[in-house]
XYZ file of C-alpha atoms in Angstrom:
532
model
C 103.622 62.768 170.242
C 100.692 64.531 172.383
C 99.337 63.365 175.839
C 96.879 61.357 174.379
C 98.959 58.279 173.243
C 97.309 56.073 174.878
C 100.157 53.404 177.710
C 101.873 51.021 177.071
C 102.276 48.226 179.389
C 106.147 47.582 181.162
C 107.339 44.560 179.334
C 109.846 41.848 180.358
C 112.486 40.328 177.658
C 111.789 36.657 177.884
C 115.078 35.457 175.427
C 117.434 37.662 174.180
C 120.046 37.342 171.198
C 123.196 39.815 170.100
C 121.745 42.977 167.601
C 122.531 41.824 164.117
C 125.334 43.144 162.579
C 126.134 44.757 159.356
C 126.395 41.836 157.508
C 123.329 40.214 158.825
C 121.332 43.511 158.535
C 122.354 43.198 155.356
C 120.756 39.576 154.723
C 117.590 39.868 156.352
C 117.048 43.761 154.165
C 117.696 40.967 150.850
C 115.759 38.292 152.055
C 112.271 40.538 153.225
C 112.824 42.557 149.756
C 112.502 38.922 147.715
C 110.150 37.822 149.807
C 107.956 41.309 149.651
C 108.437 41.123 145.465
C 107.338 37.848 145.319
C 103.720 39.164 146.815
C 103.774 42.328 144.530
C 104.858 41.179 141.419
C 101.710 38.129 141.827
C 99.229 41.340 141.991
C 100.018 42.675 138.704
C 101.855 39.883 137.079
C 98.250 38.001 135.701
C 96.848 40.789 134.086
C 99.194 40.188 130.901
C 97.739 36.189 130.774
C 93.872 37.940 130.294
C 93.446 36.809 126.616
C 95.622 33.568 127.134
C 93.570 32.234 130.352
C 90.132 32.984 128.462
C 91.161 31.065 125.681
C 92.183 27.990 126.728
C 89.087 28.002 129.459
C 86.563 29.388 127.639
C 86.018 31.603 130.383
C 84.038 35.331 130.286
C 85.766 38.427 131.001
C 84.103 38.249 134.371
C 85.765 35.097 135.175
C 89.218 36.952 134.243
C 88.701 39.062 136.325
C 87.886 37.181 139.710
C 90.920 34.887 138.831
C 92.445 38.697 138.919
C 91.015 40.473 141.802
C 90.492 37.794 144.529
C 94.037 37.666 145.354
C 94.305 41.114 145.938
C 90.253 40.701 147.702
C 91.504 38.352 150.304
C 95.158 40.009 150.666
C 93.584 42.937 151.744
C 90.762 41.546 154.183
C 93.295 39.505 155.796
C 96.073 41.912 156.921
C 95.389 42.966 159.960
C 94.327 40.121 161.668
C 97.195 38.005 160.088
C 99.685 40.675 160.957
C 98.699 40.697 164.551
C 98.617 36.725 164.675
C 102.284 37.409 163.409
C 102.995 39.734 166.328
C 101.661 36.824 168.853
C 102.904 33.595 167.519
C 106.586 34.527 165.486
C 107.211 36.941 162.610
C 109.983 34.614 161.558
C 107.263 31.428 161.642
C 104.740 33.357 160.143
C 107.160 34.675 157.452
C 108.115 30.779 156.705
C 104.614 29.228 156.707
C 103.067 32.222 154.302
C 106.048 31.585 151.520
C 105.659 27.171 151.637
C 101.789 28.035 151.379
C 102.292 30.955 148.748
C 104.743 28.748 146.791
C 102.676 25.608 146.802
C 99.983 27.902 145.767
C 101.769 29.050 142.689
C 102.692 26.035 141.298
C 99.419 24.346 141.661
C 97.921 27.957 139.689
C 100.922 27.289 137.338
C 98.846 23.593 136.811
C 95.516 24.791 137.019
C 93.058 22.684 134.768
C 90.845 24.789 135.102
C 89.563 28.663 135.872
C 87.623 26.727 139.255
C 90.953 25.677 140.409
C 92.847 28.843 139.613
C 90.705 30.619 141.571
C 91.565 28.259 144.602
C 94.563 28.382 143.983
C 94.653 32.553 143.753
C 92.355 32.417 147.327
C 95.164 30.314 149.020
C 97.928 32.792 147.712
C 95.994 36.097 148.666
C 95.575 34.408 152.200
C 99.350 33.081 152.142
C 100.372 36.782 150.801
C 98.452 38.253 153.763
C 101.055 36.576 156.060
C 103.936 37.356 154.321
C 103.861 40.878 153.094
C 103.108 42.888 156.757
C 106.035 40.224 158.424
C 108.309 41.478 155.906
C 108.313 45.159 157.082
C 107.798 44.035 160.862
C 111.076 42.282 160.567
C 112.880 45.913 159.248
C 111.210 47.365 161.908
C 111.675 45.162 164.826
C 115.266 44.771 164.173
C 117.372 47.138 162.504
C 118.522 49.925 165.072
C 116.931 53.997 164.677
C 119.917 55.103 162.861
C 119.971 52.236 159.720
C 115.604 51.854 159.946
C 114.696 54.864 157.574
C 117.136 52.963 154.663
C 116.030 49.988 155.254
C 112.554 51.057 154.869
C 113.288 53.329 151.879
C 114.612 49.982 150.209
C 110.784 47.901 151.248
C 108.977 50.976 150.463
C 111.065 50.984 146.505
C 110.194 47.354 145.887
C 106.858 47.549 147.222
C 105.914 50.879 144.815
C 108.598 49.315 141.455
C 108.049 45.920 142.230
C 104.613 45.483 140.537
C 105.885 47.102 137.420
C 108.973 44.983 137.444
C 107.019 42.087 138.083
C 105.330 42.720 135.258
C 107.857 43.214 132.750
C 109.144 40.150 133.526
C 105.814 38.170 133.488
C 105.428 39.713 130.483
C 108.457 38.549 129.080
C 107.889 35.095 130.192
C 104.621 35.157 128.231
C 105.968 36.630 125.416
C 109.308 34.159 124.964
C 107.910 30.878 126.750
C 103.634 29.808 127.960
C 101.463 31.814 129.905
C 101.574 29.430 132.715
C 105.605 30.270 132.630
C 104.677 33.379 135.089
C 104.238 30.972 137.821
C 107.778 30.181 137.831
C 109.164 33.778 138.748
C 106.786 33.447 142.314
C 107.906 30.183 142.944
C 111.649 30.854 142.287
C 111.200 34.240 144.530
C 109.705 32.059 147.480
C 112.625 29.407 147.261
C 114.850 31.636 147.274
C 113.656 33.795 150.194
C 112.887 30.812 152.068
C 116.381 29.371 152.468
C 117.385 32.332 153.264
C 114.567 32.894 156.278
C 115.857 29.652 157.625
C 119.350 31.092 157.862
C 119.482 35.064 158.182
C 115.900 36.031 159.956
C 115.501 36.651 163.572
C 112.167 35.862 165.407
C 110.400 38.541 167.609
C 107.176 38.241 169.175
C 105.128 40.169 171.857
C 104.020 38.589 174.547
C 100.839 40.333 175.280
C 98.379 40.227 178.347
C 95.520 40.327 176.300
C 93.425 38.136 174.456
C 93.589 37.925 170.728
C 90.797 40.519 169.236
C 89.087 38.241 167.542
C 85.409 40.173 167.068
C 87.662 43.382 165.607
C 89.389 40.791 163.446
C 86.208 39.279 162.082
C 84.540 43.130 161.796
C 87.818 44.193 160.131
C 87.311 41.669 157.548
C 84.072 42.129 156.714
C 84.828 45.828 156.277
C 87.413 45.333 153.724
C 85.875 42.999 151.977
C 82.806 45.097 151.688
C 84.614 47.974 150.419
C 87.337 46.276 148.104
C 84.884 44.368 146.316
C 82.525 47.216 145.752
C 85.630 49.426 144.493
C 86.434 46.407 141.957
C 83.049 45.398 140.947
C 81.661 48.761 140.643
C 82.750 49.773 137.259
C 81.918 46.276 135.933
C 78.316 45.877 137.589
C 77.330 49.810 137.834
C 77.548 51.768 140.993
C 73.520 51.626 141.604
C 73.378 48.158 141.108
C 72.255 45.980 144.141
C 75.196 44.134 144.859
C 77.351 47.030 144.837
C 74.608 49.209 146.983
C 74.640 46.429 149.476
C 78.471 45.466 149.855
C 78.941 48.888 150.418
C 76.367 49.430 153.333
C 77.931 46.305 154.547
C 81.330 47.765 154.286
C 80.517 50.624 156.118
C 78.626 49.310 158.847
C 81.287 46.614 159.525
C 83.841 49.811 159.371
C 82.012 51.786 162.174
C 81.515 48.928 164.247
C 85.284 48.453 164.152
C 85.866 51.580 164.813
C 83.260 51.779 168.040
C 84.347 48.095 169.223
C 88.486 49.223 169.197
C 87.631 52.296 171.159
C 85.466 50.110 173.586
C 88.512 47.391 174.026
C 91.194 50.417 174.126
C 94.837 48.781 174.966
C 93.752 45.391 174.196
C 92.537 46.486 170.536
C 93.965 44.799 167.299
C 94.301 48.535 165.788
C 94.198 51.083 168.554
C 92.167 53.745 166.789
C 92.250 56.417 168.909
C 95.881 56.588 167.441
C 94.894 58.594 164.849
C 94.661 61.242 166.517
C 98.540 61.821 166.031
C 99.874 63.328 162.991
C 102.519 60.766 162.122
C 99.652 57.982 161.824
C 96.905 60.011 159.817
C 99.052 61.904 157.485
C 101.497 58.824 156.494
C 98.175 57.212 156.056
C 96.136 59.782 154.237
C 99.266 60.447 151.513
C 100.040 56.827 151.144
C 96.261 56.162 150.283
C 96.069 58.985 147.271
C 99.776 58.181 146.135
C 99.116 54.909 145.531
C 95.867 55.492 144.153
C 96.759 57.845 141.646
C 99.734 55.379 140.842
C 97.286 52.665 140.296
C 95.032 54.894 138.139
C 98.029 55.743 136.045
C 98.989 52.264 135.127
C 95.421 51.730 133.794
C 95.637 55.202 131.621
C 99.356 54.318 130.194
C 98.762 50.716 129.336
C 96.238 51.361 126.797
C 97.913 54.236 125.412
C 101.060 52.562 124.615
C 99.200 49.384 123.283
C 96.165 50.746 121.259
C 97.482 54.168 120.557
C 101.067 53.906 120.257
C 100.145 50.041 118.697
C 103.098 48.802 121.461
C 103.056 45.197 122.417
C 102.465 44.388 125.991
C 105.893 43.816 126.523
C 106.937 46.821 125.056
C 104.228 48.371 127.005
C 105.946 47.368 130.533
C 109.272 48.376 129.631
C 108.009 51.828 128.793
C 106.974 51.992 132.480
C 110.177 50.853 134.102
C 111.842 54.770 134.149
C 108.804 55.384 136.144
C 109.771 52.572 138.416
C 113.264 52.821 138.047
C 112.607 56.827 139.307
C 110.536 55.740 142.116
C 112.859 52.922 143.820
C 115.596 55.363 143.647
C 113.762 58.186 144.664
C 112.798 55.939 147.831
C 116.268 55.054 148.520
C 117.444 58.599 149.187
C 114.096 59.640 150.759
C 115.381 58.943 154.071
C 118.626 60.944 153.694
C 116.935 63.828 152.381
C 114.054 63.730 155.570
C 117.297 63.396 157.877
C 118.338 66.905 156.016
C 115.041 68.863 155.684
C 112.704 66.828 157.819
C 110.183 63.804 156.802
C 107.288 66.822 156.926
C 109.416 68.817 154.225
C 110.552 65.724 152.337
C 106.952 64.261 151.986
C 106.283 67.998 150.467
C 108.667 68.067 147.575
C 107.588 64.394 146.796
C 103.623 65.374 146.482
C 104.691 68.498 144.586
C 107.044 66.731 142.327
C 104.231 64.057 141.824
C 101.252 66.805 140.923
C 103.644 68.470 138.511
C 104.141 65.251 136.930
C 100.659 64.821 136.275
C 100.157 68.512 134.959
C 103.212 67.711 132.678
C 101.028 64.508 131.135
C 97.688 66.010 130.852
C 99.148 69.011 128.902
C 101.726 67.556 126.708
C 100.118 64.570 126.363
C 99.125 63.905 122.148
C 98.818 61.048 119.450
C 101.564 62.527 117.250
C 103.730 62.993 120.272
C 103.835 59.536 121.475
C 106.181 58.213 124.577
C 107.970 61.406 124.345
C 105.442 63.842 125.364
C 104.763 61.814 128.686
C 108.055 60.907 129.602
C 108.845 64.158 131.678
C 105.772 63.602 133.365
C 106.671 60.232 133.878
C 109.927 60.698 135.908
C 108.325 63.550 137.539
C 105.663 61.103 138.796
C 108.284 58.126 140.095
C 110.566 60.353 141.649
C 107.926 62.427 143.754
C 105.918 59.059 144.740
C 109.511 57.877 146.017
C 109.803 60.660 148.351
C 106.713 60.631 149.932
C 106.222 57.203 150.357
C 108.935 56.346 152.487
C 108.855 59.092 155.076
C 104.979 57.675 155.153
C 105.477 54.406 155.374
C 108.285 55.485 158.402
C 105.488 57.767 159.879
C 102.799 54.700 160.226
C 105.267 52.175 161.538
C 106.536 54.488 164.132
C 103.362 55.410 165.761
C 102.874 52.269 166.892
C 105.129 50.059 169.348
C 107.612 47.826 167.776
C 105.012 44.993 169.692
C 102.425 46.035 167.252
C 104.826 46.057 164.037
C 103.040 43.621 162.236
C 99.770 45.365 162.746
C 101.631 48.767 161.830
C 102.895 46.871 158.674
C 99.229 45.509 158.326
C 97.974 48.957 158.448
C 100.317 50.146 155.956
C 100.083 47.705 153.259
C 95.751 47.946 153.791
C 96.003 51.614 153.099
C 97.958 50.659 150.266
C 95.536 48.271 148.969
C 93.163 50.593 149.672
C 94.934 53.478 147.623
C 94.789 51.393 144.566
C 91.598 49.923 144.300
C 89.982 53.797 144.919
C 92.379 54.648 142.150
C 92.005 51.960 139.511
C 88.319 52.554 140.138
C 88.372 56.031 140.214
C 90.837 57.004 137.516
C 89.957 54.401 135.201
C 85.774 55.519 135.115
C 87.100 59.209 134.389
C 89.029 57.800 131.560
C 86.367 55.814 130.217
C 83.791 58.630 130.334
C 85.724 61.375 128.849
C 86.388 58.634 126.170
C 83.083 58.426 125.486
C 81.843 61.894 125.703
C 85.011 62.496 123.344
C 84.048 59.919 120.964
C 80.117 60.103 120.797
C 80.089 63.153 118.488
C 82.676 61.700 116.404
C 81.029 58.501 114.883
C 78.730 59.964 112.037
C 78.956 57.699 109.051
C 80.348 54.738 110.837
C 77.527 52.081 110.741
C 75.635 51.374 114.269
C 76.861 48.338 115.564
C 80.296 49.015 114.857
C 79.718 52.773 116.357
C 78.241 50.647 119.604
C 81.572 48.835 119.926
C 83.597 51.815 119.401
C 81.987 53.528 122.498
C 82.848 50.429 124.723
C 86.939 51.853 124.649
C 89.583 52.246 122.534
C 90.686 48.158 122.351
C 87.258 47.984 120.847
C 87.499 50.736 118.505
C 90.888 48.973 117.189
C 89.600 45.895 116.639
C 86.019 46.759 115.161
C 87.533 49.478 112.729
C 88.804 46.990 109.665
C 85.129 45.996 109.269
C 84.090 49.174 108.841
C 85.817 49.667 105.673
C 86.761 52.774 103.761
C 85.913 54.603 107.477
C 89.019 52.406 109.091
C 91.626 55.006 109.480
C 89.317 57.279 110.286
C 87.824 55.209 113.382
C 91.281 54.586 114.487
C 92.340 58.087 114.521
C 89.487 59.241 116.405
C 89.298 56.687 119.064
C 93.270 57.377 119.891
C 92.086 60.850 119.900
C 88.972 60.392 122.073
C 91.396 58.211 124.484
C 93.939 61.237 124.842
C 90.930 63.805 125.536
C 89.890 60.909 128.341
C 93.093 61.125 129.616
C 93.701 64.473 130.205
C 90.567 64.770 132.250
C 91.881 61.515 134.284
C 95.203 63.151 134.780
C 93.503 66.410 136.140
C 91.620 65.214 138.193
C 94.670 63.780 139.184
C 96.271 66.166 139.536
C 93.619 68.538 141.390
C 93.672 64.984 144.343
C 97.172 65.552 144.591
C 97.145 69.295 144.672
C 94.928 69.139 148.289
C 97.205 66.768 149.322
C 99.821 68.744 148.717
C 98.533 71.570 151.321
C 97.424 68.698 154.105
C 100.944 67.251 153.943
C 102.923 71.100 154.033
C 100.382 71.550 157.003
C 99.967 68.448 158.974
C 102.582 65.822 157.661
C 104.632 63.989 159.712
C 106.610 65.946 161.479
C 109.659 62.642 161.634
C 111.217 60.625 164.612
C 109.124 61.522 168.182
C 111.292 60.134 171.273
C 107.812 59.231 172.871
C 107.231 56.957 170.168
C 110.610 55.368 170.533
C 109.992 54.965 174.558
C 106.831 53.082 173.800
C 108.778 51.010 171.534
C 111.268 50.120 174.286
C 108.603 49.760 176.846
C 106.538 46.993 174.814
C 107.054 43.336 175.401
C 109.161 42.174 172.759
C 110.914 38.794 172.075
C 113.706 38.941 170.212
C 115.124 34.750 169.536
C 117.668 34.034 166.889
């Protein structure tokens, strides 16, 4: 780490308890990883209920959607300040009052009455989530010694980047065998489970900090996110010039560079030290976590209506044709950290974004209608085993540029960028798709009758459904839509892939270069409670 890191006040141990050992290492790694799942498989695990939760309220697509995105909305705007409320007041407490609010949360969305008081409900578990998911990875980090951290982490980062796909096969399997409202129970059941076991396996660490709480960067921090998630989710849906979007955004980046000019003016007594960035571990493990999960996110909204409305797959079906991805990626991030001990985090990180960018290239060229699941597959394993790799040495590379005191902002940090990552992508990836559809398509429609030539433009889902009133030009309208969607996709996945391809040369140039003993002095240095 260079000169510039900025000091770290001496810290006294107020109450100390014996290091964990195997066994209990052991425990807390299980309980964190339920706990974490629960949180990730709630962001992906609604989209499957769409049609269901329309129907029964009558409510618009744009309705759907809200009940949708404002979990993830105020997840995102409230990490940071929640995980540095965690740092101050208990991880352990913190941990246990986000999962009885989360879980109450769940149950009454599993009752909802209405789309009013699902939307509550989904407010109260973003904000619950927000406590939960940066605690989990501050407990890895705060407690399991150098040597066993990177595995540890390689098992958070695996659940955090397979969970949402496994969270939504089995939502979707829940749907499919039992009630839409069913999905509720897998949450709830998560959160019971991990909470007994908080009670009995988690430590508590705190800092005990001579500084006041940052309140005004919390606030700022908020508004920032806010400002910038919701234009990133809105934008497709309202237009990019339209004047909500125009304005969230200038108030998303005004709120960001008064964070940015307020943390630099309160230094050491900042709730994200931003002068920090300066270091290589910090900005690169950021930087690559942001694009991988972005083009991750961007993926999932290509493949999902390929498999359902070209390959005619049921949304069950559907999920399980994601899971070698998954399955790829949480092994992948498993033996991350062995391979970084071997060849370095910077070199490991490498292979991963390479193996990633090939994976794309592999889908955008062998990608076809006649080909079906096959001619993506290779891409597909490509993709989760090169994501594994480079997301844990990242995730390793944020945590440990900032003192285990600051772990739940670190975690914060982390799972914002994350956030972050997929909104940009999902946005992103999913207007490229719907553009080249169109452009594909436009030329293709002569002889289909206007309105239902309108509705075919809209996306493939509507081409499907419109095309049996259309007659003797059915088949036709089908064929050319699924072909439109493919053309679509290969310019999504190249531009993919070209994203992936710079970050390839930052990270062989400037990523994380792995463990820095001045990092691990800081750590020691920080005033840190450990209590049992």
């Amino acid at each position: 780490m260079s000169s510039n890191q900025p000091p770290q006040a001496a810290a006294v141990p107020v109450s100390g308890g014996g290091t964990p050992d195997a066994r209990q290492l052991r425990a807390i790694l299980i309980t964190v990883s339920i706990a974490l799942m629960a949180v990730i498989a709630s962001v992906s695990g609604l989209n499957v209920a769409q049609t269901h939760m329309a129907v029964e309220w009558g409510a618009s697509q744009t309705t759907v959607l809200w009940i949708i995105n404002i979990y993830t909305l105020a997840l995102a705007a409230l990490l940071l300040p929640l995980g540095a409320i965690g740092d101050r007041l208990g991880r352990k407490p913190m941990l246990i009052t986000g999962l009885i609010i989360f879980g109450a949360a769940s149950v009454v969305a599993g009752l909802a009455p209405s789309a009013g008081v699902m939307i509550g409900a989904r407010v109260a578990a973003g904000i619950s989530a927000a406590m939960i998911m940066p605690i989990t990875l501050a407990v890895i980090t705060s407690t399991f010694p150098e040597e066993e951290r990177g595995k540890a982490i390689g098992v958070w980062t695996g659940v955090a980047g397979g969970g949402g796909i496994l969270g939504m096969f089995l939502s979707a399997l829940l749907v499919d065998v039992a009630d839409w409202r069913w999905l509720f129970v897998l949450p709830v059941v998560l959160v019971v489970i991990a909470l007994a076991m908080t009670f009995k396996s988690v430590p508590n660490s705190r800092e005990r900090s001579s500084h006041s709480f940052d309140t005004i960067g919390a606030l700022v921090s908020t508004i920032s996110v806010i400002g910038l998630i919701f234009v990133l989710q809105e934008g497709p849906e309202r237009g990019w010039t339209d004047s909500i979007t125009l304005i969230s955004l200038a108030v998303g980046v005004i709120a960001a560079i008064v964070f940015v000019a307020w943390e630099l003016r309160r230094r050491d007594a900042s709730l994200l030290d931003v002068r920090l960035f300066r270091e290589r571990g910090l900005a690169s493990g950021s930087i690559t976590l942001l694009v991988v999960f972005g083009v991750q996110a961007g993926i999932a909204v290509v493949l999902f209506p390929f498999f359902q409305a070209v390959l005619g797959w049921s949304g069950l079906l559907s999920t399980v044709a994601m899971m070698p991805m998954a399955i790829m990626m949480m092994m992948a991030s498993g033996l991350a950290p062995k391979m970084a001990a071997k060849i370095g985090a910077r070199s490991t990180v490498t292979v991963g974004v390479a193996l990633a960018t090939v994976g794309l290239a592999l889908m955008a060229l062998f990608v076809s209608v006649d080909g079906g699941y096959l001619s993506i597959l290779a891409g597909m394993l490509a993709m989760g085993i090169g994501m594994g790799l480079s997301m844990t040495p990242s995730t390793e590379a944020i945590t440990s540029s900032l003192p285990r005191a600051k772990q739940g902002v670190a975690s914060a940090l982390n799972d914002v960028t994350r956030e972050f990552g997929t909104a940009l992508g999902v946005a992103i990836l999913g207007a490229l798709l719907a553009n080249g559809y169109r452009s594909a398509i436009d030329d293709k429609l002569g002889g289909i009758p206007q309105g239902a030539a309108d509705t075919a433009r809209e996306g493939i889902a509507n081409a499907v459904e419109v095309a049996p009133s259309t007659g003797s030009h059915a088949q036709d309208l089908i064929h050319t839509a699924q072909q439109s969607f493919v053309d679509g996709w290969q310019q999504a996945m190249w531009a993919g892939a070209a994203v992936m391809g710079m970050l390839l040369v930052y990270v062989a140039l400037r990523g994380p270069k792995g463990s820095d003993p001045a990092i691990a002095e800081a750590a020691e240095t920080t005033e840190t409670v450990a209590v049992r």
